[in-house]
Amino acid sequence: APIVISRDHHDVSGTDSPFRETSNIADGSAFTADMAVQNFVGDAFRGATWISLHNGGGVGWGDVINGGFGMVLDGSEDAARRAESMLNWDVANGVTRRCWAGNSLANEAIRRTMQRVPGLQVTLPHQVEDDALLDAF
């Protein structure tokens, strides 16, 4: 019998909330809805059965954007292909965001993931090494 997996929010890539999931993003993007929207659209293109983009999530209306998905898994080869594609994207998107924000462990993880996942190509950040440049801003 088919099963369904789903995710609403509370995850590495599906939520933009400066008070919860993205509270550790120190590059200024914790206050934008970019990644939740990218994740929502990316899940759709990679085979989610349904997707959702919604607000709220326990921290207050207007303080969070969540991108969710549902996926029916029926045992078919197509379902396996869609699950692998979408779930790899769903997680890698959030790890990439943390890489861009300067998290060294996320940088290491996404580099390993790009070696393992065919077709995944992430634009890696260039770290500023001159403290004078950092102090100027």
PDB file of C-alpha atoms in Angstrom:
ATOM      1  CA  ALA A   1       0.000   0.000   0.000  1.00  0.00           C
ATOM      2  CA  PRO A   2       1.248   3.522  -0.709  1.00  0.00           C
ATOM      3  CA  ILE A   3       2.567   5.676   2.109  1.00  0.00           C
ATOM      4  CA  VAL A   4       2.869   9.446   2.412  1.00  0.00           C
ATOM      5  CA  ILE A   5       5.771  11.411   3.813  1.00  0.00           C
ATOM      6  CA  SER A   6       5.424  15.110   4.486  1.00  0.00           C
ATOM      7  CA  ARG A   7       7.022  18.099   6.087  1.00  0.00           C
ATOM      8  CA  ASP A   8       5.392  21.311   7.190  1.00  0.00           C
ATOM      9  CA  HIS A   9       8.157  23.308   8.826  1.00  0.00           C
ATOM     10  CA  HIS A  10      10.781  22.898  11.584  1.00  0.00           C
ATOM     11  CA  ASP A  11      13.499  21.870   9.199  1.00  0.00           C
ATOM     12  CA  VAL A  12      16.778  23.046   7.796  1.00  0.00           C
ATOM     13  CA  SER A  13      15.464  24.518   4.549  1.00  0.00           C
ATOM     14  CA  GLY A  14      11.696  24.834   4.565  1.00  0.00           C
ATOM     15  CA  THR A  15      11.339  27.718   6.995  1.00  0.00           C
ATOM     16  CA  ASP A  16      12.518  31.307   7.220  1.00  0.00           C
ATOM     17  CA  SER A  17      11.998  32.389  10.837  1.00  0.00           C
ATOM     18  CA  PRO A  18      14.512  34.692  12.527  1.00  0.00           C
ATOM     19  CA  PHE A  19      13.126  33.578  15.900  1.00  0.00           C
ATOM     20  CA  ARG A  20      13.503  29.844  15.378  1.00  0.00           C
ATOM     21  CA  GLU A  21      14.871  27.931  12.340  1.00  0.00           C
ATOM     22  CA  THR A  22      17.004  30.745  10.926  1.00  0.00           C
ATOM     23  CA  SER A  23      17.955  32.339  14.251  1.00  0.00           C
ATOM     24  CA  ASN A  24      21.532  31.102  13.725  1.00  0.00           C
ATOM     25  CA  ILE A  25      21.904  32.726  10.279  1.00  0.00           C
ATOM     26  CA  ALA A  26      24.185  35.698  10.905  1.00  0.00           C
ATOM     27  CA  ASP A  27      24.526  37.068   7.360  1.00  0.00           C
ATOM     28  CA  GLY A  28      21.368  39.198   7.488  1.00  0.00           C
ATOM     29  CA  SER A  29      19.206  36.815   5.454  1.00  0.00           C
ATOM     30  CA  ALA A  30      17.405  35.415   8.507  1.00  0.00           C
ATOM     31  CA  PHE A  31      14.747  38.078   7.932  1.00  0.00           C
ATOM     32  CA  THR A  32      13.953  37.156   4.316  1.00  0.00           C
ATOM     33  CA  ALA A  33      11.650  34.516   2.852  1.00  0.00           C
ATOM     34  CA  ASP A  34      13.987  33.608   0.008  1.00  0.00           C
ATOM     35  CA  MET A  35      14.978  30.096   0.985  1.00  0.00           C
ATOM     36  CA  ALA A  36      11.537  28.861   2.040  1.00  0.00           C
ATOM     37  CA  VAL A  37      10.182  30.005  -1.320  1.00  0.00           C
ATOM     38  CA  GLN A  38      13.100  28.471  -3.248  1.00  0.00           C
ATOM     39  CA  ASN A  39      12.635  25.247  -1.327  1.00  0.00           C
ATOM     40  CA  PHE A  40       8.881  25.174  -2.003  1.00  0.00           C
ATOM     41  CA  VAL A  41       9.407  25.666  -5.749  1.00  0.00           C
ATOM     42  CA  GLY A  42      12.380  23.282  -5.872  1.00  0.00           C
ATOM     43  CA  ASP A  43      10.359  20.525  -4.194  1.00  0.00           C
ATOM     44  CA  ALA A  44       7.606  21.002  -6.796  1.00  0.00           C
ATOM     45  CA  PHE A  45      10.004  20.700  -9.729  1.00  0.00           C
ATOM     46  CA  ARG A  46      11.620  17.613  -8.229  1.00  0.00           C
ATOM     47  CA  GLY A  47       8.461  15.575  -7.808  1.00  0.00           C
ATOM     48  CA  ALA A  48       6.574  16.422  -4.629  1.00  0.00           C
ATOM     49  CA  THR A  49       2.958  15.252  -4.837  1.00  0.00           C
ATOM     50  CA  TRP A  50       1.831  18.526  -3.258  1.00  0.00           C
ATOM     51  CA  ILE A  51       3.494  21.638  -1.886  1.00  0.00           C
ATOM     52  CA  SER A  52       2.434  24.455   0.410  1.00  0.00           C
ATOM     53  CA  LEU A  53       3.667  27.944   1.187  1.00  0.00           C
ATOM     54  CA  HIS A  54       2.225  29.360   4.366  1.00  0.00           C
ATOM     55  CA  ASN A  55       2.696  31.739   7.263  1.00  0.00           C
ATOM     56  CA  GLY A  56       2.524  31.530  11.036  1.00  0.00           C
ATOM     57  CA  GLY A  57       3.962  28.342  12.454  1.00  0.00           C
ATOM     58  CA  GLY A  58       3.800  29.295  16.109  1.00  0.00           C
ATOM     59  CA  VAL A  59       5.950  32.438  16.091  1.00  0.00           C
ATOM     60  CA  GLY A  60       3.303  34.851  14.866  1.00  0.00           C
ATOM     61  CA  TRP A  61       1.699  35.915  11.617  1.00  0.00           C
ATOM     62  CA  GLY A  62       4.191  37.782   9.457  1.00  0.00           C
ATOM     63  CA  ASP A  63       7.213  36.507  11.384  1.00  0.00           C
ATOM     64  CA  VAL A  64       7.780  33.311   9.423  1.00  0.00           C
ATOM     65  CA  ILE A  65       7.353  31.738   5.990  1.00  0.00           C
ATOM     66  CA  ASN A  66       7.121  27.954   5.695  1.00  0.00           C
ATOM     67  CA  GLY A  67       7.431  25.827   2.576  1.00  0.00           C
ATOM     68  CA  GLY A  68       6.051  22.323   3.002  1.00  0.00           C
ATOM     69  CA  PHE A  69       5.540  19.234   0.888  1.00  0.00           C
ATOM     70  CA  GLY A  70       3.812  15.887   0.727  1.00  0.00           C
ATOM     71  CA  MET A  71       4.928  12.922  -1.316  1.00  0.00           C
ATOM     72  CA  VAL A  72       3.078   9.702  -2.078  1.00  0.00           C
ATOM     73  CA  LEU A  73       5.433   6.717  -2.232  1.00  0.00           C
ATOM     74  CA  ASP A  74       3.836   3.776  -3.999  1.00  0.00           C
ATOM     75  CA  GLY A  75       6.838   1.490  -4.453  1.00  0.00           C
ATOM     76  CA  SER A  76       7.311   2.385  -8.115  1.00  0.00           C
ATOM     77  CA  GLU A  77      10.642   3.278  -9.708  1.00  0.00           C
ATOM     78  CA  ASP A  78       9.224   6.719 -10.494  1.00  0.00           C
ATOM     79  CA  ALA A  79       8.370   7.324  -6.830  1.00  0.00           C
ATOM     80  CA  ALA A  80      11.888   6.245  -5.815  1.00  0.00           C
ATOM     81  CA  ARG A  81      13.435   8.615  -8.367  1.00  0.00           C
ATOM     82  CA  ARG A  82      11.254  11.532  -7.239  1.00  0.00           C
ATOM     83  CA  ALA A  83      11.924  10.829  -3.552  1.00  0.00           C
ATOM     84  CA  GLU A  84      15.686  10.728  -4.055  1.00  0.00           C
ATOM     85  CA  SER A  85      15.698  13.912  -6.125  1.00  0.00           C
ATOM     86  CA  MET A  86      13.351  15.907  -3.924  1.00  0.00           C
ATOM     87  CA  LEU A  87      14.679  14.823  -0.525  1.00  0.00           C
ATOM     88  CA  ASN A  88      18.293  15.448  -1.554  1.00  0.00           C
ATOM     89  CA  TRP A  89      17.295  18.928  -2.741  1.00  0.00           C
ATOM     90  CA  ASP A  90      15.160  19.660   0.311  1.00  0.00           C
ATOM     91  CA  VAL A  91      18.007  19.032   2.749  1.00  0.00           C
ATOM     92  CA  ALA A  92      20.886  20.315   0.591  1.00  0.00           C
ATOM     93  CA  ASN A  93      19.100  23.652   0.142  1.00  0.00           C
ATOM     94  CA  GLY A  94      19.163  24.323   3.885  1.00  0.00           C
ATOM     95  CA  VAL A  95      22.733  23.112   4.313  1.00  0.00           C
ATOM     96  CA  THR A  96      23.750  25.409   1.446  1.00  0.00           C
ATOM     97  CA  ARG A  97      22.145  28.388   3.143  1.00  0.00           C
ATOM     98  CA  ARG A  98      24.177  27.746   6.273  1.00  0.00           C
ATOM     99  CA  CYS A  99      27.293  27.325   4.131  1.00  0.00           C
ATOM    100  CA  TRP A 100      26.646  30.733   2.561  1.00  0.00           C
ATOM    101  CA  ALA A 101      26.208  32.220   6.040  1.00  0.00           C
ATOM    102  CA  GLY A 102      29.728  31.110   6.973  1.00  0.00           C
ATOM    103  CA  ASN A 103      29.116  27.846   8.839  1.00  0.00           C
ATOM    104  CA  SER A 104      32.270  25.795   8.234  1.00  0.00           C
ATOM    105  CA  LEU A 105      30.581  22.452   8.966  1.00  0.00           C
ATOM    106  CA  ALA A 106      27.842  23.223   6.434  1.00  0.00           C
ATOM    107  CA  ASN A 107      30.523  24.175   3.897  1.00  0.00           C
ATOM    108  CA  GLU A 108      32.227  20.830   4.447  1.00  0.00           C
ATOM    109  CA  ALA A 109      28.917  18.944   4.273  1.00  0.00           C
ATOM    110  CA  ILE A 110      27.743  20.553   1.029  1.00  0.00           C
ATOM    111  CA  ARG A 111      31.120  19.899  -0.624  1.00  0.00           C
ATOM    112  CA  ARG A 112      30.780  16.192   0.259  1.00  0.00           C
ATOM    113  CA  THR A 113      27.172  16.180  -0.929  1.00  0.00           C
ATOM    114  CA  MET A 114      28.142  17.646  -4.313  1.00  0.00           C
ATOM    115  CA  GLN A 115      30.626  14.783  -4.755  1.00  0.00           C
ATOM    116  CA  ARG A 116      27.952  12.215  -3.898  1.00  0.00           C
ATOM    117  CA  VAL A 117      24.889  13.635  -5.694  1.00  0.00           C
ATOM    118  CA  PRO A 118      25.159  13.783  -9.501  1.00  0.00           C
ATOM    119  CA  GLY A 119      24.049  17.099 -10.946  1.00  0.00           C
ATOM    120  CA  LEU A 120      24.159  19.043  -7.663  1.00  0.00           C
ATOM    121  CA  GLN A 121      26.242  22.155  -8.195  1.00  0.00           C
ATOM    122  CA  VAL A 122      26.273  24.744  -5.435  1.00  0.00           C
ATOM    123  CA  THR A 123      27.899  28.147  -5.755  1.00  0.00           C
ATOM    124  CA  LEU A 124      30.302  28.153  -2.827  1.00  0.00           C
ATOM    125  CA  PRO A 125      31.027  31.322  -0.855  1.00  0.00           C
ATOM    126  CA  HIS A 126      34.344  33.150  -0.855  1.00  0.00           C
ATOM    127  CA  GLN A 127      35.330  33.981   2.698  1.00  0.00           C
ATOM    128  CA  VAL A 128      36.742  37.423   3.450  1.00  0.00           C
ATOM    129  CA  GLU A 129      40.169  36.973   4.988  1.00  0.00           C
ATOM    130  CA  ASP A 130      41.084  40.619   5.523  1.00  0.00           C
ATOM    131  CA  ASP A 131      39.630  41.786   8.850  1.00  0.00           C
ATOM    132  CA  ALA A 132      39.963  45.398   7.702  1.00  0.00           C
ATOM    133  CA  LEU A 133      37.307  44.713   5.071  1.00  0.00           C
ATOM    134  CA  LEU A 134      35.018  43.158   7.655  1.00  0.00           C
ATOM    135  CA  ASP A 135      35.516  46.087  10.039  1.00  0.00           C
ATOM    136  CA  ALA A 136      34.601  48.566   7.280  1.00  0.00           C
ATOM    137  CA  PHE A 137      31.066  47.229   7.252  1.00  0.00           C
TER     138      PHE A 137
END
